[in-house]
PDB file of C-alpha atoms in Angstrom:
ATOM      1  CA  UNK A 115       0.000   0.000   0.000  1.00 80.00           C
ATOM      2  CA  UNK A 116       2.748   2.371   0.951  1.00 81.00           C
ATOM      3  CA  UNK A 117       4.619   1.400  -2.745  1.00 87.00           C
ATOM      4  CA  UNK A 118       1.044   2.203  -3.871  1.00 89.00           C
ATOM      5  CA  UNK A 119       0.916   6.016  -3.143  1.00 88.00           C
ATOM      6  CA  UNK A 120       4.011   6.455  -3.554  1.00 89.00           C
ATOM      7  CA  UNK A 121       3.581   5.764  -7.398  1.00 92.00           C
ATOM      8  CA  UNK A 122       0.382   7.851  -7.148  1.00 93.00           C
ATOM      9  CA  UNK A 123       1.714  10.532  -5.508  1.00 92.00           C
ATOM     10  CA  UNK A 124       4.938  10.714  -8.089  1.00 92.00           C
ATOM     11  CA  UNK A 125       2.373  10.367 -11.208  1.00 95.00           C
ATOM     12  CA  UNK A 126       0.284  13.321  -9.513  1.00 94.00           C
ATOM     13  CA  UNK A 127       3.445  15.464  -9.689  1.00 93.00           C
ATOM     14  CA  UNK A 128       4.203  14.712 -12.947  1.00 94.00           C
ATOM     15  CA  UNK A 129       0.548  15.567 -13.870  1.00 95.00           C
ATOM     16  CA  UNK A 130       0.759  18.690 -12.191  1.00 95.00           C
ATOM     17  CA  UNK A 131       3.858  19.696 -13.962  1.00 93.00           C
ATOM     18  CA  UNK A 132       2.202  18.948 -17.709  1.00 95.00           C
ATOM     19  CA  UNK A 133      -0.582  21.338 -16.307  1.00 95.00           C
ATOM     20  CA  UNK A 134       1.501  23.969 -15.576  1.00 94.00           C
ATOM     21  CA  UNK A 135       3.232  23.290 -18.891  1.00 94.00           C
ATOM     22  CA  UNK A 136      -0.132  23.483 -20.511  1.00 96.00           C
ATOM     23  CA  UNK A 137      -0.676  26.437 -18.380  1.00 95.00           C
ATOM     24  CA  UNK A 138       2.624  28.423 -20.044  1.00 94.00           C
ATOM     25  CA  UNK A 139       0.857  27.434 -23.759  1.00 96.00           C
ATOM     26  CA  UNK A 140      -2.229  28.814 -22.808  1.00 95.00           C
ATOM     27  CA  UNK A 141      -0.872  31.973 -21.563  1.00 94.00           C
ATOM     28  CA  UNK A 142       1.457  32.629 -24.365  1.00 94.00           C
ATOM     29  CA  UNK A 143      -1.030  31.987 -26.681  1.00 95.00           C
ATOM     30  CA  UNK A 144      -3.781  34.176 -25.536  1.00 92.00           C
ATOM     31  CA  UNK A 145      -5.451  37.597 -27.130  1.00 91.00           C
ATOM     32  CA  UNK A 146      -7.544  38.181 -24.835  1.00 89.00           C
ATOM     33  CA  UNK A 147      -8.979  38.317 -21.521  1.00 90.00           C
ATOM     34  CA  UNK A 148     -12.489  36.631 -21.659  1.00 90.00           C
ATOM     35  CA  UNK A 149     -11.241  34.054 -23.932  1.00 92.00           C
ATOM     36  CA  UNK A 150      -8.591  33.374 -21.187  1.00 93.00           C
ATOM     37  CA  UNK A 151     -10.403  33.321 -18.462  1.00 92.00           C
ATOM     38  CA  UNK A 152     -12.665  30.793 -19.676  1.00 92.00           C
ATOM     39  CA  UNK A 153      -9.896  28.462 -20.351  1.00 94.00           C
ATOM     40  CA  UNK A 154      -8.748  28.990 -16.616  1.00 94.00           C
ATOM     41  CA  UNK A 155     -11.664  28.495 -15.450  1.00 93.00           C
ATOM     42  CA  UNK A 156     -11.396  24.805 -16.180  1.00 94.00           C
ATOM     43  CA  UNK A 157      -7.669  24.755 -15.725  1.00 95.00           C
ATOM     44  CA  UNK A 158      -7.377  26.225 -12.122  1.00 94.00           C
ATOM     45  CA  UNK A 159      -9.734  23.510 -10.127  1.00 95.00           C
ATOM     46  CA  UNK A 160      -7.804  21.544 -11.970  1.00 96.00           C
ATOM     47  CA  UNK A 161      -4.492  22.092 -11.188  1.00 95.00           C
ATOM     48  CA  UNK A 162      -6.136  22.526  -7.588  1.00 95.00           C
ATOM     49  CA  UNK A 163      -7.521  18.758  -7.293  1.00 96.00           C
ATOM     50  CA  UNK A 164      -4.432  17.557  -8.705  1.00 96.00           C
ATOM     51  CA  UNK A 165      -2.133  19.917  -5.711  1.00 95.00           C
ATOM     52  CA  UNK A 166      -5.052  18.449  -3.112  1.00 94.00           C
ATOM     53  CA  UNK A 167      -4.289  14.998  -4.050  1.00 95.00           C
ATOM     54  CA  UNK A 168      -0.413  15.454  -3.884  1.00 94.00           C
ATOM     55  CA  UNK A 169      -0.825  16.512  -0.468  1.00 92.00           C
ATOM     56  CA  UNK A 170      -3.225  13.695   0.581  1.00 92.00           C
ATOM     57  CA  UNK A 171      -1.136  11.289  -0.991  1.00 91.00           C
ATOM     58  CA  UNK A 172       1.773  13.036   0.859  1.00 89.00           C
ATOM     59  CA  UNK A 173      -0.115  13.115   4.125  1.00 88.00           C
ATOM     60  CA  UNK A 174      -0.843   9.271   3.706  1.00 88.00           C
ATOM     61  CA  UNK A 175       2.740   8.533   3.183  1.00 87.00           C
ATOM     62  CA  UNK A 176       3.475  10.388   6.558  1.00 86.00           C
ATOM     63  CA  UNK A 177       1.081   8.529   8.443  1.00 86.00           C
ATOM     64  CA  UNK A 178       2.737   5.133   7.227  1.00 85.00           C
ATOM     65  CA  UNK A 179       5.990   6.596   8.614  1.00 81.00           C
ATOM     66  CA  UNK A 180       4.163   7.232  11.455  1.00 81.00           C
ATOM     67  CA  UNK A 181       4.195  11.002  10.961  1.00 81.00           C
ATOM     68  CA  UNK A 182       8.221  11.070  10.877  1.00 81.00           C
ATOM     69  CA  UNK A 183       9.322  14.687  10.039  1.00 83.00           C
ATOM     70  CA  UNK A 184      12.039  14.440   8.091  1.00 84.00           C
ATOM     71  CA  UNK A 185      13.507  17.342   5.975  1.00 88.00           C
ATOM     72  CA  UNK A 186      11.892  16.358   2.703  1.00 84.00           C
ATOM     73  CA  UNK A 187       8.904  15.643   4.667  1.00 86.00           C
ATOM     74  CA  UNK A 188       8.777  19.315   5.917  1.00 89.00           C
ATOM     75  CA  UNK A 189      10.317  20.532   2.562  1.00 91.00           C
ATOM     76  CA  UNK A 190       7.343  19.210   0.602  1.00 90.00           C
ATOM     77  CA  UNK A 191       4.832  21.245   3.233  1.00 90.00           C
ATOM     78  CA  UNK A 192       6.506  24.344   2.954  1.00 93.00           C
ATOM     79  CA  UNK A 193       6.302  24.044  -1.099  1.00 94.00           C
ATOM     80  CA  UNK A 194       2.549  23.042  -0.954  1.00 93.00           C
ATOM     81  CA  UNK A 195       2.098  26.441   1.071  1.00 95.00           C
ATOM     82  CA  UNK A 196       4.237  28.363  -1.226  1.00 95.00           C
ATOM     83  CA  UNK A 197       2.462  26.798  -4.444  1.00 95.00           C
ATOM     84  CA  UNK A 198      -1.477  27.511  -3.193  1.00 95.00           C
ATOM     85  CA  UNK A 199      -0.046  30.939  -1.871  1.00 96.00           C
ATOM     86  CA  UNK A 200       1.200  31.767  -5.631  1.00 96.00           C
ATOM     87  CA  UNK A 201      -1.437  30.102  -7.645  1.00 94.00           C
ATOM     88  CA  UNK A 202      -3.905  32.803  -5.436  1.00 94.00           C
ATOM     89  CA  UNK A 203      -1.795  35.642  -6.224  1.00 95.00           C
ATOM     90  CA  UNK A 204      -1.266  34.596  -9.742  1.00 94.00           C
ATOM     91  CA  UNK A 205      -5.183  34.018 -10.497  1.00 92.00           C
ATOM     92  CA  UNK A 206      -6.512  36.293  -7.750  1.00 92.00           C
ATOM     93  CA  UNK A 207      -6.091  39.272 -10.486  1.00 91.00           C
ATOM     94  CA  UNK A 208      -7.244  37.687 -13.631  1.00 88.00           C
ATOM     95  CA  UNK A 209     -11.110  37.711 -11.723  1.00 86.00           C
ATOM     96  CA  UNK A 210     -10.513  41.862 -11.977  1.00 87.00           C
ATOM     97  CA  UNK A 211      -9.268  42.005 -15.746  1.00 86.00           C
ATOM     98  CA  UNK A 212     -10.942  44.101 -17.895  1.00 85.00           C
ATOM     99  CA  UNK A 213     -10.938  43.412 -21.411  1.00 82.00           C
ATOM    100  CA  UNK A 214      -8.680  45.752 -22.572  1.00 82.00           C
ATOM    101  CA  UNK A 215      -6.294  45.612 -25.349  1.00 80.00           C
ATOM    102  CA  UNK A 216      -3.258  46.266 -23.126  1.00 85.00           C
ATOM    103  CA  UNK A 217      -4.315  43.780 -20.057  1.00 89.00           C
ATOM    104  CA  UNK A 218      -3.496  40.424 -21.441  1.00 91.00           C
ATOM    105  CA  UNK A 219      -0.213  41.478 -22.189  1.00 91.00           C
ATOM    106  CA  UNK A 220       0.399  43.241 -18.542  1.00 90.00           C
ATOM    107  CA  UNK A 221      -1.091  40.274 -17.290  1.00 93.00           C
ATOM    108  CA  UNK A 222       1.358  37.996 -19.261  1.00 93.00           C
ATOM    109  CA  UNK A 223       3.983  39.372 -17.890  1.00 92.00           C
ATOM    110  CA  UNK A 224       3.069  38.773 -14.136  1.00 94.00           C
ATOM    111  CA  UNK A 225       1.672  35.683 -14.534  1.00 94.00           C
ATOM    112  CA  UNK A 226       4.650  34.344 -16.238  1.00 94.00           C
ATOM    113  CA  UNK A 227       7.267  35.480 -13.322  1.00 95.00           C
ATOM    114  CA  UNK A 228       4.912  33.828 -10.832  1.00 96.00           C
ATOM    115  CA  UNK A 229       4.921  30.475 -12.958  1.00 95.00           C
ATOM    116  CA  UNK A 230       8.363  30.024 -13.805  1.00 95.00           C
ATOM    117  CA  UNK A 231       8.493  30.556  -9.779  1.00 95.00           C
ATOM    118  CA  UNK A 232       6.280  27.601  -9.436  1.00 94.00           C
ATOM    119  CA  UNK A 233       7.389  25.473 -12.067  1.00 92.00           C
ATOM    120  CA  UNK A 234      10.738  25.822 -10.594  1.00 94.00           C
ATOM    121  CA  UNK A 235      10.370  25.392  -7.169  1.00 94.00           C
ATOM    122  CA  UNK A 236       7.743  22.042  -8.220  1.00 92.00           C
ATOM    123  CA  UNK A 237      10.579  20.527 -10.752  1.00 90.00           C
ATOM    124  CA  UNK A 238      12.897  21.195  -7.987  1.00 92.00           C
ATOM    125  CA  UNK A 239      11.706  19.158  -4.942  1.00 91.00           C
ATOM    126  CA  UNK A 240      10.625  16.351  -7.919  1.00 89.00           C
ATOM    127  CA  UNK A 241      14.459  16.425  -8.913  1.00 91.00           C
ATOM    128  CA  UNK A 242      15.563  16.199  -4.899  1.00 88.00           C
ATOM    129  CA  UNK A 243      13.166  13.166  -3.883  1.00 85.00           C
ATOM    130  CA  UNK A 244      13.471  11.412  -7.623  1.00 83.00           C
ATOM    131  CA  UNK A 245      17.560  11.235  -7.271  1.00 83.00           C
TER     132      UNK A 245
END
């Protein structure tokens, strides 16, 4: 059982790092805001079951080790924080966005900091507890 979601925890990681792949094509491709926004729409809960299931998966794994903190242990909670802290920030202002022909662009260009910040930091703590 413990081998078990371990491999489901690893393939929900790898799924959340497609989505956030998918996430970049979707923002560099788009015109506009409404178009956008419906697109996210779908994406966000998304990417948000898929973070909720690393972490129960993650939480599951603790209790086996008989909730053991170890540094990757309390690594991993720290980046769960950090990810559902940036994911707010970086969809938080897309509910305000007008549809303007200068917003997608502005927007583009915050979003895009705060998910190379994510990607990184997710690809990261993959590469430490993978090696």
């Amino acid at each position: 059982m413990y081998n078990m979601t371990i491999d489901y925890h690893n393939y929900s990681v790898i799924a959340l790092l497609v989505l956030m792949g998918l996430n970049f094509l979707l923002l560099f491709q788009a015109k506009s805001v409404l178009p956008y926004r419906k697109k996210m729409a779908f994406l966000t809960p998304t990417i948000a079951v898929i973070l909720g299931f690393i972490l129960f998966t993650g939480t599951i794994m603790m209790a086996a080790k008989h909730l053991e903190f170890t540094l990757a242990n309390i690594a991993m909670i720290v980046i769960g924080i950090a990810f559902i802290v940036l994911e707010v920030k970086r969809v938080k202002p897309l509910k305000y966005l007008k549809d303007l022909p200068h917003a997608i662009p502005l927007y583009r260009d915050y979003a895009k900091k705060i998910l190379f910040v994510e990607f990184f930091i997710i690809l990261a703590i993959s590469i430490w507890m993978w090696l």
